[in-house]
């Protein structure tokens, strides 16, 4: 196969370059502009949700920066699914959309010679798809996360998206009135931007900055602030310099820096979805990042901040406290500091340039005064999850760290929702939701609404949920996800029966079905084969070929 163009000059050179030159000229570019570095400005803008909405304007400021620095910007777009909108049946498409975003960017860059990229993600899976594409393509790339929306301030409190979910449970349980519930729906999302909590969107935006793939401060500046537009211009200017310096993503996405990202994640008690995404990003960068390695890093990284839904503090408080840079500054003794970033050439751009002082010590704690001595996420193993499971311990408040409960089994999220809405859940139950993994779901749906309903009903810490699906970064309570192997491929979670006893021991990092090995093996032998739940379209492709959660649930694994 003929080698694809690796830069604009290869694309435009000679007689063969007349065809693409003519096409660009028809779009308004003149000959001299095609001699400059061509920068792809890749926006996940849409009118569908507030996380994407700022990117239309931000892209224009990025392009202004590219023009000012002597480059030629070319804007194109990718999709960005919003998990809040996709809840329920639409959630089948959320995780697979990560693969589509990465493929879209790969295809556009492969088909046209770009010298560098500015990537403007939204929330949930689009930052991850863009990170995968950056690692896969390995041409100079810089990110501009849109930043959080402002919370709704009322009577000394701040409302964020998770309040809507928990409001559903409170309304269902007659703890709030219809008028109060309507006010929550109407007023909570006060501006555009990523929801003002440490969900997956803000977790991954913060990780992008912690990796040094954006300019310092880019992740936590609110989307509606003028400072975000100035950052957009500076980002556009910086990518042109990066092209000349040839700073590439794989020089930044090293093992040492990915370890930094894991420590950062644990320190902020971020979304469990990052445990799914970081191994996938690492694979694209040619690095293996295992659950065992993640767990080791978590065990030696104190949790120094908790943001909604794990505490009263929102992304506004996080921003005021110093944001990503303040956390990195506290973590400095634990970090690999000699790693490259987008801010400098061969001898500059070290992670130290991202450190910021802590401005609110009650929000971001000192290393010797942490909220808990280990990270906010723990990896569990046992006969129920031989290849691992994930629990966000920073989101658990009153529940004991070891408990034995009675299993109630459900073969889909819909079965579970009917059970909850009929108020059939009681304290001490262990709700097991299976056939929701990458292949069996398909798409590894998140169970954030059931979890929020339980919390709103006052059962968040007395009822455990275990699933081969996912939980949102907005989830709190005793929620264990990513159980691997998943039920669809014959994982032990498939053979749990109503009335079985399950032991959860976070201190010992264990998740066990209290049955003999012989009984579990006998049940597995009797387990019938299940066909792919979807055959046609992209979702059918993902259902047949997705890998397991412990490896990142990559398509084709």
Coordinates of C-alpha atoms in Angstrom, one line a residue:
X1 CA 0.0 0.0 0.0
X2 CA 1.2 3.5 -0.8
X3 CA 2.4 5.4 2.3
X4 CA -0.2 7.9 3.5
X5 CA 1.0 11.6 3.5
X6 CA 2.7 12.3 6.8
X7 CA 2.6 16.1 6.4
X8 CA 1.1 18.9 4.3
X9 CA 4.2 19.3 2.1
X10 CA 4.1 15.7 1.1
X11 CA 0.4 16.1 0.3
X12 CA 0.9 19.3 -1.8
X13 CA 4.2 18.8 -3.5
X14 CA 4.8 18.4 -7.2
X15 CA 2.3 17.6 -10.0
X16 CA 0.4 15.1 -7.8
X17 CA -0.2 17.9 -5.3
X18 CA -2.3 19.8 -7.8
X19 CA -5.4 17.9 -7.0
X20 CA -5.4 18.5 -3.2
X21 CA -4.1 22.1 -3.7
X22 CA -7.1 22.7 -6.0
X23 CA -9.5 21.4 -3.4
X24 CA -8.1 23.5 -0.6
X25 CA -8.1 26.6 -2.9
X26 CA -11.8 25.9 -3.6
X27 CA -12.4 26.1 0.1
X28 CA -10.8 29.5 0.3
X29 CA -7.1 28.8 1.0
X30 CA -4.5 30.5 -1.2
X31 CA -1.1 29.2 -2.4
X32 CA 1.0 30.9 0.3
X33 CA -1.2 29.5 3.1
X34 CA -0.6 26.0 1.8
X35 CA 3.1 26.5 2.3
X36 CA 2.6 27.0 6.1
X37 CA 2.1 24.3 8.7
X38 CA -1.4 22.9 8.2
X39 CA -3.1 22.4 11.6
X40 CA -6.2 20.3 12.1
X41 CA -8.5 21.9 14.6
X42 CA -10.7 19.0 15.6
X43 CA -13.8 20.0 17.5
X44 CA -16.4 17.8 19.1
X45 CA -19.0 20.6 18.8
X46 CA -22.7 19.9 18.6
X47 CA -25.9 21.5 19.8
X48 CA -26.9 18.3 21.6
X49 CA -25.4 19.0 25.0
X50 CA -23.6 21.6 27.1
X51 CA -20.3 19.8 27.2
X52 CA -19.9 20.1 23.4
X53 CA -21.6 23.5 22.9
X54 CA -18.6 25.8 23.8
X55 CA -16.3 24.2 21.3
X56 CA -17.8 26.0 18.3
X57 CA -16.6 29.3 19.6
X58 CA -13.4 28.0 21.2
X59 CA -12.3 26.6 17.8
X60 CA -12.5 30.1 16.3
X61 CA -10.1 31.4 19.0
X62 CA -7.8 28.4 18.5
X63 CA -7.7 29.2 14.7
X64 CA -7.0 32.8 15.5
X65 CA -3.9 31.6 17.4
X66 CA -2.8 29.3 14.6
X67 CA -3.1 32.2 12.1
X68 CA -1.2 34.5 14.4
X69 CA 1.7 32.0 14.8
X70 CA 2.1 31.5 11.1
X71 CA 0.1 28.3 10.6
X72 CA -3.0 27.4 8.5
X73 CA -5.9 26.1 10.5
X74 CA -8.3 23.6 9.0
X75 CA -11.4 22.8 11.2
X76 CA -13.2 19.5 11.1
X77 CA -15.5 17.7 13.6
X78 CA -16.1 14.5 15.5
X79 CA -19.0 13.1 17.5
X80 CA -19.4 13.4 21.3
X81 CA -22.0 11.3 23.0
X82 CA -23.4 12.7 26.3
X83 CA -23.9 10.0 28.9
X84 CA -26.6 12.0 30.7
X85 CA -28.7 11.9 27.5
X86 CA -27.7 8.3 26.6
X87 CA -28.9 6.9 30.0
X88 CA -30.7 3.6 29.5
X89 CA -30.9 2.1 26.0
X90 CA -28.8 4.8 24.4
X91 CA -25.9 4.0 26.8
X92 CA -25.1 1.0 24.6
X93 CA -23.5 3.4 22.2
X94 CA -21.5 5.5 24.7
X95 CA -18.4 3.4 25.2
X96 CA -18.3 2.2 21.5
X97 CA -18.4 5.9 20.5
X98 CA -14.8 6.2 21.9
X99 CA -13.7 3.9 19.1
X100 CA -15.6 5.9 16.5
X101 CA -14.0 9.2 17.7
X102 CA -10.5 7.7 17.4
X103 CA -11.3 6.2 14.0
X104 CA -12.8 9.5 12.7
X105 CA -9.7 11.4 13.5
X106 CA -7.4 8.7 12.2
X107 CA -9.3 8.6 8.9
X108 CA -9.3 12.4 8.4
X109 CA -5.6 12.7 9.2
X110 CA -4.7 9.7 7.1
X111 CA -6.6 11.0 4.1
X112 CA -5.1 14.5 4.3
X113 CA -1.7 15.6 5.3
X114 CA -1.8 17.5 8.6
X115 CA 1.3 18.8 10.3
X116 CA -0.3 19.1 13.8
X117 CA -3.6 18.8 15.6
X118 CA -5.5 20.8 18.2
X119 CA -8.1 18.5 19.8
X120 CA -11.2 20.0 21.5
X121 CA -13.0 17.2 23.4
X122 CA -16.3 17.4 25.2
X123 CA -17.1 15.0 28.0
X124 CA -17.4 11.3 28.7
X125 CA -15.8 9.3 25.9
X126 CA -14.7 12.0 23.4
X127 CA -11.6 13.0 25.4
X128 CA -10.5 9.3 25.5
X129 CA -11.2 8.7 21.8
X130 CA -9.1 11.8 21.0
X131 CA -6.3 10.6 23.3
X132 CA -6.3 7.3 21.6
X133 CA -6.2 9.0 18.2
X134 CA -3.3 11.2 19.3
X135 CA -1.3 8.2 20.5
X136 CA -2.1 6.2 17.3
X137 CA -1.2 9.0 14.8
X138 CA 1.7 10.4 16.8
X139 CA 1.9 13.8 15.1
X140 CA 2.3 17.0 17.1
X141 CA -0.9 17.4 19.1
X142 CA -2.3 19.6 21.9
X143 CA -5.6 19.5 23.7
X144 CA -8.0 22.2 24.9
X145 CA -10.6 20.7 27.3
X146 CA -13.8 22.9 27.3
X147 CA -13.8 23.1 31.1
X148 CA -16.7 22.8 33.6
X149 CA -20.0 24.6 33.6
X150 CA -20.6 26.8 36.6
X151 CA -22.8 25.2 39.3
X152 CA -26.1 26.7 40.3
X153 CA -25.6 28.7 43.5
X154 CA -28.6 28.8 45.8
X155 CA -28.9 29.5 49.6
X156 CA -25.3 28.8 50.2
X157 CA -25.3 25.5 48.3
X158 CA -24.1 24.4 44.8
X159 CA -26.2 22.2 42.6
X160 CA -24.6 19.9 40.0
X161 CA -25.8 17.2 37.6
X162 CA -25.6 14.4 40.2
X163 CA -28.3 16.3 42.2
X164 CA -30.7 15.6 39.4
X165 CA -30.1 11.9 39.5
X166 CA -30.4 11.7 43.3
X167 CA -33.4 14.0 43.1
X168 CA -35.1 11.3 41.1
X169 CA -34.8 8.9 44.0
X170 CA -35.8 11.5 46.6
X171 CA -38.9 12.3 44.5
X172 CA -39.7 8.7 44.0
X173 CA -39.4 8.2 47.8
X174 CA -41.6 11.3 48.5
X175 CA -38.8 13.1 50.2
X176 CA -39.2 16.2 48.0
X177 CA -42.2 17.8 46.3
X178 CA -42.9 17.9 42.6
X179 CA -42.1 21.6 42.6
X180 CA -38.8 21.0 44.3
X181 CA -37.9 18.3 41.8
X182 CA -38.9 20.6 38.9
X183 CA -36.6 23.3 40.3
X184 CA -33.7 20.9 40.4
X185 CA -34.3 20.0 36.8
X186 CA -34.7 23.6 35.7
X187 CA -31.9 25.3 37.5
X188 CA -29.0 22.8 38.1
X189 CA -27.2 23.1 34.7
X190 CA -26.5 26.8 35.0
X191 CA -24.2 27.3 32.0
X192 CA -22.6 25.4 29.1
X193 CA -19.6 23.3 29.8
X194 CA -18.9 19.9 31.3
X195 CA -21.1 19.1 34.4
X196 CA -19.6 20.7 37.5
X197 CA -18.7 17.4 39.2
X198 CA -15.8 15.0 39.0
X199 CA -17.5 12.8 36.5
X200 CA -15.7 11.1 33.6
X201 CA -15.7 14.3 31.5
X202 CA -13.8 16.4 34.1
X203 CA -11.7 13.5 35.3
X204 CA -10.4 12.9 31.7
X205 CA -10.0 16.7 31.1
X206 CA -8.0 16.9 34.3
X207 CA -5.9 13.9 33.3
X208 CA -5.1 15.5 29.9
X209 CA -3.7 18.5 31.8
X210 CA -1.9 16.3 34.3
X211 CA -0.2 14.4 31.4
X212 CA 1.0 17.8 30.1
X213 CA -1.0 17.4 26.8
X214 CA -2.7 20.8 27.3
X215 CA -1.4 24.2 28.5
X216 CA -1.3 24.6 32.3
X217 CA -4.6 25.4 33.8
X218 CA -6.6 24.5 30.8
X219 CA -8.8 21.8 32.4
X220 CA -10.4 23.6 35.3
X221 CA -11.0 27.1 33.9
X222 CA -14.8 27.3 33.5
X223 CA -16.1 27.0 29.9
X224 CA -17.8 30.4 30.1
X225 CA -14.8 32.4 31.3
X226 CA -12.9 34.8 29.1
X227 CA -9.7 33.1 30.3
X228 CA -10.8 30.0 28.4
X229 CA -10.8 32.0 25.1
X230 CA -7.4 33.4 25.8
X231 CA -6.2 29.9 26.5
X232 CA -7.7 28.8 23.2
X233 CA -5.6 31.5 21.3
X234 CA -2.5 30.5 23.2
X235 CA -3.2 26.8 22.4
X236 CA -3.4 27.6 18.7
X237 CA -0.1 29.5 18.8
X238 CA 1.6 26.7 20.7
X239 CA 0.7 24.0 18.2
X240 CA 2.5 25.8 15.5
X241 CA 5.7 25.9 17.6
X242 CA 5.2 22.2 18.5
X243 CA 5.2 21.3 14.8
X244 CA 8.5 23.1 14.4
X245 CA 9.9 21.5 17.5
X246 CA 8.4 18.1 16.5
X247 CA 7.0 17.3 20.0
X248 CA 4.8 14.2 19.5
X249 CA 2.3 12.5 21.7
X250 CA 4.3 9.3 22.2
X251 CA 7.1 11.4 23.6
X252 CA 4.7 12.5 26.3
X253 CA 2.6 9.4 26.7
X254 CA 5.4 7.4 28.3
X255 CA 5.1 4.7 31.0
X256 CA 6.4 7.2 33.5
X257 CA 3.9 9.8 32.6
X258 CA 1.0 7.4 32.5
X259 CA 2.0 6.3 36.0
X260 CA 1.7 10.0 36.9
X261 CA -1.8 10.0 35.5
X262 CA -2.8 7.1 37.6
X263 CA -1.4 8.7 40.7
X264 CA -3.3 11.9 39.9
X265 CA -6.5 10.0 39.3
X266 CA -6.2 8.3 42.7
X267 CA -5.4 11.6 44.4
X268 CA -8.5 13.2 43.2
X269 CA -10.8 10.2 43.7
X270 CA -11.8 10.5 40.0
X271 CA -14.1 8.5 37.8
X272 CA -13.8 4.7 37.8
X273 CA -14.2 5.0 34.0
X274 CA -10.6 6.2 33.9
X275 CA -9.5 2.7 34.9
X276 CA -11.1 1.4 31.7
X277 CA -9.6 4.2 29.6
X278 CA -6.0 4.6 30.7
X279 CA -5.0 1.0 29.7
X280 CA -6.7 1.6 26.3
X281 CA -4.8 4.9 25.8
X282 CA -1.5 3.2 26.9
X283 CA -2.0 0.4 24.4
X284 CA -2.3 3.0 21.6
X285 CA 0.9 4.5 22.8
X286 CA 2.7 1.2 22.8
X287 CA 2.7 0.8 26.6
X288 CA 1.1 -1.9 28.7
X289 CA -0.7 -0.6 31.8
X290 CA -2.2 -3.4 33.9
X291 CA -4.8 -3.4 36.7
X292 CA -2.1 -4.8 39.0
X293 CA 0.1 -1.8 38.3
X294 CA -2.8 0.6 38.7
X295 CA -3.6 -1.0 42.1
X296 CA 0.0 -0.8 43.2
X297 CA 0.1 2.9 42.4
X298 CA -3.2 3.5 44.2
X299 CA -1.9 1.8 47.3
X300 CA 0.9 4.3 47.6
X301 CA -1.0 7.5 46.6
X302 CA -3.0 9.3 49.2
X303 CA -6.4 10.7 48.2
X304 CA -6.1 14.4 48.9
X305 CA -9.3 15.8 47.4
X306 CA -12.9 14.7 46.9
X307 CA -15.2 16.5 44.5
X308 CA -19.0 16.1 44.0
X309 CA -20.6 13.6 44.1
X310 CA -18.1 12.4 46.8
X311 CA -18.2 15.6 48.8
X312 CA -19.9 19.0 48.9
X313 CA -17.2 20.6 46.8
X314 CA -17.8 21.1 43.1
X315 CA -15.5 21.9 40.1
X316 CA -15.9 25.6 41.0
X317 CA -14.3 24.9 44.4
X318 CA -11.6 22.8 42.7
X319 CA -10.8 25.7 40.3
X320 CA -10.7 28.2 43.2
X321 CA -8.3 25.8 45.1
X322 CA -5.8 25.8 42.3
X323 CA -7.1 23.0 40.1
X324 CA -5.0 20.3 38.5
X325 CA -1.7 22.3 39.0
X326 CA -2.3 22.4 42.8
X327 CA -2.9 18.7 43.0
X328 CA 0.3 18.1 40.9
X329 CA 2.2 20.4 43.3
X330 CA 1.1 18.4 46.3
X331 CA 1.9 15.1 44.6
X332 CA 5.3 16.3 43.4
X333 CA 7.3 14.0 45.7
X334 CA 5.5 11.0 44.3
X335 CA 5.7 11.9 40.6
X336 CA 8.1 11.1 37.8
X337 CA 9.1 14.7 37.2
X338 CA 11.4 14.3 34.2
X339 CA 8.7 13.8 31.7
X340 CA 8.0 16.0 28.6
X341 CA 4.9 18.2 28.0
X342 CA 3.5 20.3 25.2
X343 CA 5.1 23.4 26.7
X344 CA 8.7 23.1 25.7
X345 CA 11.3 21.7 23.3
X346 CA 13.9 19.0 23.8
X347 CA 15.2 20.4 27.2
X348 CA 12.1 22.3 28.4
X349 CA 8.4 21.5 29.1
X350 CA 8.9 19.5 32.2
X351 CA 5.9 18.6 34.4
X352 CA 7.2 21.0 37.1
X353 CA 5.9 23.9 35.0
X354 CA 2.3 22.8 35.7
X355 CA 2.6 23.0 39.5
X356 CA 0.5 25.6 41.3
X357 CA 0.1 26.5 44.9
X358 CA -2.9 25.3 46.9
X359 CA -5.3 28.2 47.5
X360 CA -8.0 26.4 49.6
X361 CA -6.5 23.8 51.9
X362 CA -9.9 22.4 52.9
X363 CA -10.5 21.4 49.2
X364 CA -7.0 20.1 48.3
X365 CA -5.3 18.6 51.3
X366 CA -1.6 18.3 52.1
X367 CA 0.3 15.0 51.4
X368 CA 0.8 14.4 55.2
X369 CA -2.9 15.2 55.9
X370 CA -4.8 13.3 53.3
X371 CA -8.5 12.3 53.3
X372 CA -7.4 8.7 53.2
X373 CA -4.0 7.1 53.0
X374 CA -4.6 5.3 49.7
X375 CA -6.1 6.2 46.4
X376 CA -9.8 6.8 45.7
X377 CA -10.2 3.6 43.6
X378 CA -9.4 0.0 44.6
X379 CA -9.0 -3.1 42.4
X380 CA -10.8 -6.1 43.8
X381 CA -10.2 -9.8 42.9
X382 CA -11.6 -13.1 43.9
X383 CA -13.6 -16.0 42.6
X384 CA -16.3 -13.6 41.4
X385 CA -13.9 -11.4 39.6
X386 CA -10.8 -13.4 38.7
X387 CA -9.4 -10.7 36.3
X388 CA -10.5 -7.8 38.5
X389 CA -13.2 -5.4 39.5
X390 CA -13.2 -1.7 40.4
X391 CA -14.7 0.1 43.3
X392 CA -14.5 3.9 44.0
X393 CA -13.9 3.9 47.8
X394 CA -13.8 7.7 47.9
X395 CA -17.5 7.6 47.1
X396 CA -18.4 5.3 50.0
X397 CA -19.2 7.0 53.3
X398 CA -21.0 5.0 55.9
X399 CA -20.8 1.4 54.7
X400 CA -18.5 -1.1 56.4
X401 CA -15.4 -2.0 54.3
X402 CA -16.2 -5.7 54.8
X403 CA -19.6 -7.1 54.4
X404 CA -21.5 -10.3 53.5
X405 CA -24.8 -9.8 51.7
X406 CA -27.5 -11.8 49.9
X407 CA -27.4 -11.8 46.1
X408 CA -30.4 -10.5 44.1
X409 CA -29.6 -11.1 40.4
X410 CA -30.7 -9.2 37.3
X411 CA -29.8 -9.9 33.7
X412 CA -30.1 -6.3 32.5
X413 CA -30.3 -2.7 33.9
X414 CA -34.0 -2.7 33.0
X415 CA -34.7 -5.6 35.3
X416 CA -32.9 -3.8 38.1
X417 CA -34.8 -0.6 37.5
X418 CA -38.2 -2.3 37.8
X419 CA -37.0 -3.9 41.0
X420 CA -35.9 -0.5 42.5
X421 CA -39.0 1.4 41.3
X422 CA -41.2 -1.2 42.9
X423 CA -39.4 -0.5 46.2
X424 CA -38.3 -4.2 46.6
X425 CA -34.8 -3.4 47.6
X426 CA -33.8 -3.8 51.3
X427 CA -30.7 -3.1 53.3
X428 CA -28.1 -5.9 53.1
X429 CA -29.0 -6.8 49.5
X430 CA -26.2 -7.3 47.0
X431 CA -27.7 -6.4 43.6
X432 CA -25.8 -8.3 40.8
X433 CA -26.4 -6.9 37.3
X434 CA -24.8 -9.0 34.6
X435 CA -24.8 -9.3 30.8
X436 CA -24.0 -5.6 30.7
X437 CA -20.3 -6.0 29.9
X438 CA -18.5 -4.8 26.7
X439 CA -19.8 -7.7 24.6
X440 CA -22.9 -8.8 26.6
X441 CA -24.5 -5.3 26.9
X442 CA -23.2 -4.5 24.4
X443 CA -21.2 -1.4 25.2
X444 CA -20.8 -1.8 29.0
X445 CA -23.6 0.5 30.1
X446 CA -23.2 2.5 33.3
X447 CA -25.6 2.0 36.1
X448 CA -25.5 5.5 37.4
X449 CA -29.2 6.2 37.5
X450 CA -30.0 3.0 39.6
X451 CA -27.1 3.9 41.9
X452 CA -28.4 7.5 42.2
X453 CA -31.9 6.3 42.9
X454 CA -30.6 4.1 45.7
X455 CA -28.7 7.0 47.2
X456 CA -31.8 9.3 46.9
X457 CA -33.8 6.6 48.7
X458 CA -31.3 6.5 51.5
X459 CA -29.9 3.0 50.6
X460 CA -26.6 4.1 48.9
X461 CA -24.4 2.7 51.7
X462 CA -26.5 -0.2 52.9
X463 CA -27.1 -1.9 49.5
X464 CA -24.1 -3.0 47.3
X465 CA -24.3 -3.1 43.5
X466 CA -22.0 -5.5 41.5
X467 CA -21.9 -5.5 37.7
X468 CA -19.9 -6.3 34.6
X469 CA -21.0 -3.0 33.4
X470 CA -19.8 0.4 34.5
X471 CA -20.6 3.2 37.0
X472 CA -20.4 6.9 36.2
X473 CA -17.9 9.3 37.8
X474 CA -21.1 10.8 39.2
X475 CA -21.8 7.7 41.2
X476 CA -21.4 7.4 45.0
X477 CA -22.3 4.5 47.2
X478 CA -21.2 0.8 47.4
X479 CA -20.8 0.3 43.7
X480 CA -18.5 -2.4 42.2
X481 CA -18.1 -2.4 38.4
X482 CA -16.0 -3.8 35.6
X483 CA -16.3 -7.3 36.9
X484 CA -14.1 -9.4 34.6
X485 CA -14.5 -11.8 32.8
X486 CA -18.0 -10.6 32.0
X487 CA -21.0 -12.9 32.1
X488 CA -21.4 -13.0 28.3
X489 CA -18.0 -14.7 27.9
X490 CA -18.6 -17.2 30.8
X491 CA -17.4 -15.2 33.7
X492 CA -18.4 -16.4 37.2
X493 CA -20.8 -13.5 37.6
X494 CA -23.0 -15.4 35.2
X495 CA -23.7 -18.2 37.6
X496 CA -24.6 -16.2 40.7
X497 CA -28.1 -17.2 41.9
X498 CA -30.7 -15.4 44.1
X499 CA -29.9 -16.1 47.7
X500 CA -26.2 -16.8 47.3
X501 CA -23.9 -15.1 49.7
X502 CA -21.3 -12.6 48.5
X503 CA -18.4 -11.3 50.5
X504 CA -16.9 -7.9 49.8
X505 CA -13.7 -7.1 51.6
X506 CA -12.2 -3.8 50.5
X507 CA -9.4 -4.0 53.0
X508 CA -8.2 -7.3 51.6
X509 CA -9.2 -6.3 48.1
X510 CA -11.5 -9.4 47.7
X511 CA -14.8 -10.1 45.9
X512 CA -16.0 -13.6 46.5
X513 CA -19.0 -15.8 45.9
X514 CA -19.2 -17.9 49.0
X515 CA -19.5 -21.2 47.2
X516 CA -17.0 -24.1 46.8
X517 CA -14.8 -24.1 43.7
X518 CA -16.6 -27.4 42.7
X519 CA -20.0 -25.8 42.8
X520 CA -18.9 -22.8 40.8
X521 CA -17.3 -25.0 38.2
X522 CA -20.4 -27.2 38.0
X523 CA -22.6 -24.2 37.4
X524 CA -20.2 -22.8 34.7
X525 CA -20.4 -26.2 32.9
X526 CA -24.1 -25.9 32.8
X527 CA -24.1 -22.3 31.5
X528 CA -25.7 -22.1 28.1
X529 CA -24.0 -20.4 25.2
X530 CA -25.4 -16.9 24.4
X531 CA -25.4 -15.3 21.0
X532 CA -24.3 -11.7 20.5
X533 CA -27.1 -9.5 21.7
X534 CA -26.8 -7.3 18.5
X535 CA -25.8 -8.5 15.1
X536 CA -26.1 -5.5 12.7
X537 CA -24.4 -2.2 12.4
X538 CA -21.4 -0.8 14.4
X539 CA -22.9 -1.9 17.7
X540 CA -23.0 -5.5 16.4
X541 CA -19.4 -5.2 15.3
X542 CA -18.5 -4.0 18.8
X543 CA -20.5 -6.7 20.5
X544 CA -18.6 -9.4 18.6
X545 CA -15.1 -8.0 18.8
X546 CA -14.8 -5.9 22.0
X547 CA -12.1 -6.9 24.5
X548 CA -12.6 -7.3 28.2
X549 CA -12.7 -4.4 30.7
X550 CA -9.4 -5.2 32.4
X551 CA -7.6 -4.6 29.0
X552 CA -9.5 -1.4 28.2
X553 CA -12.4 -2.9 26.3
X554 CA -10.7 -2.1 23.0
X555 CA -12.4 -3.0 19.7
X556 CA -10.6 -5.9 18.1
X557 CA -8.9 -7.3 21.2

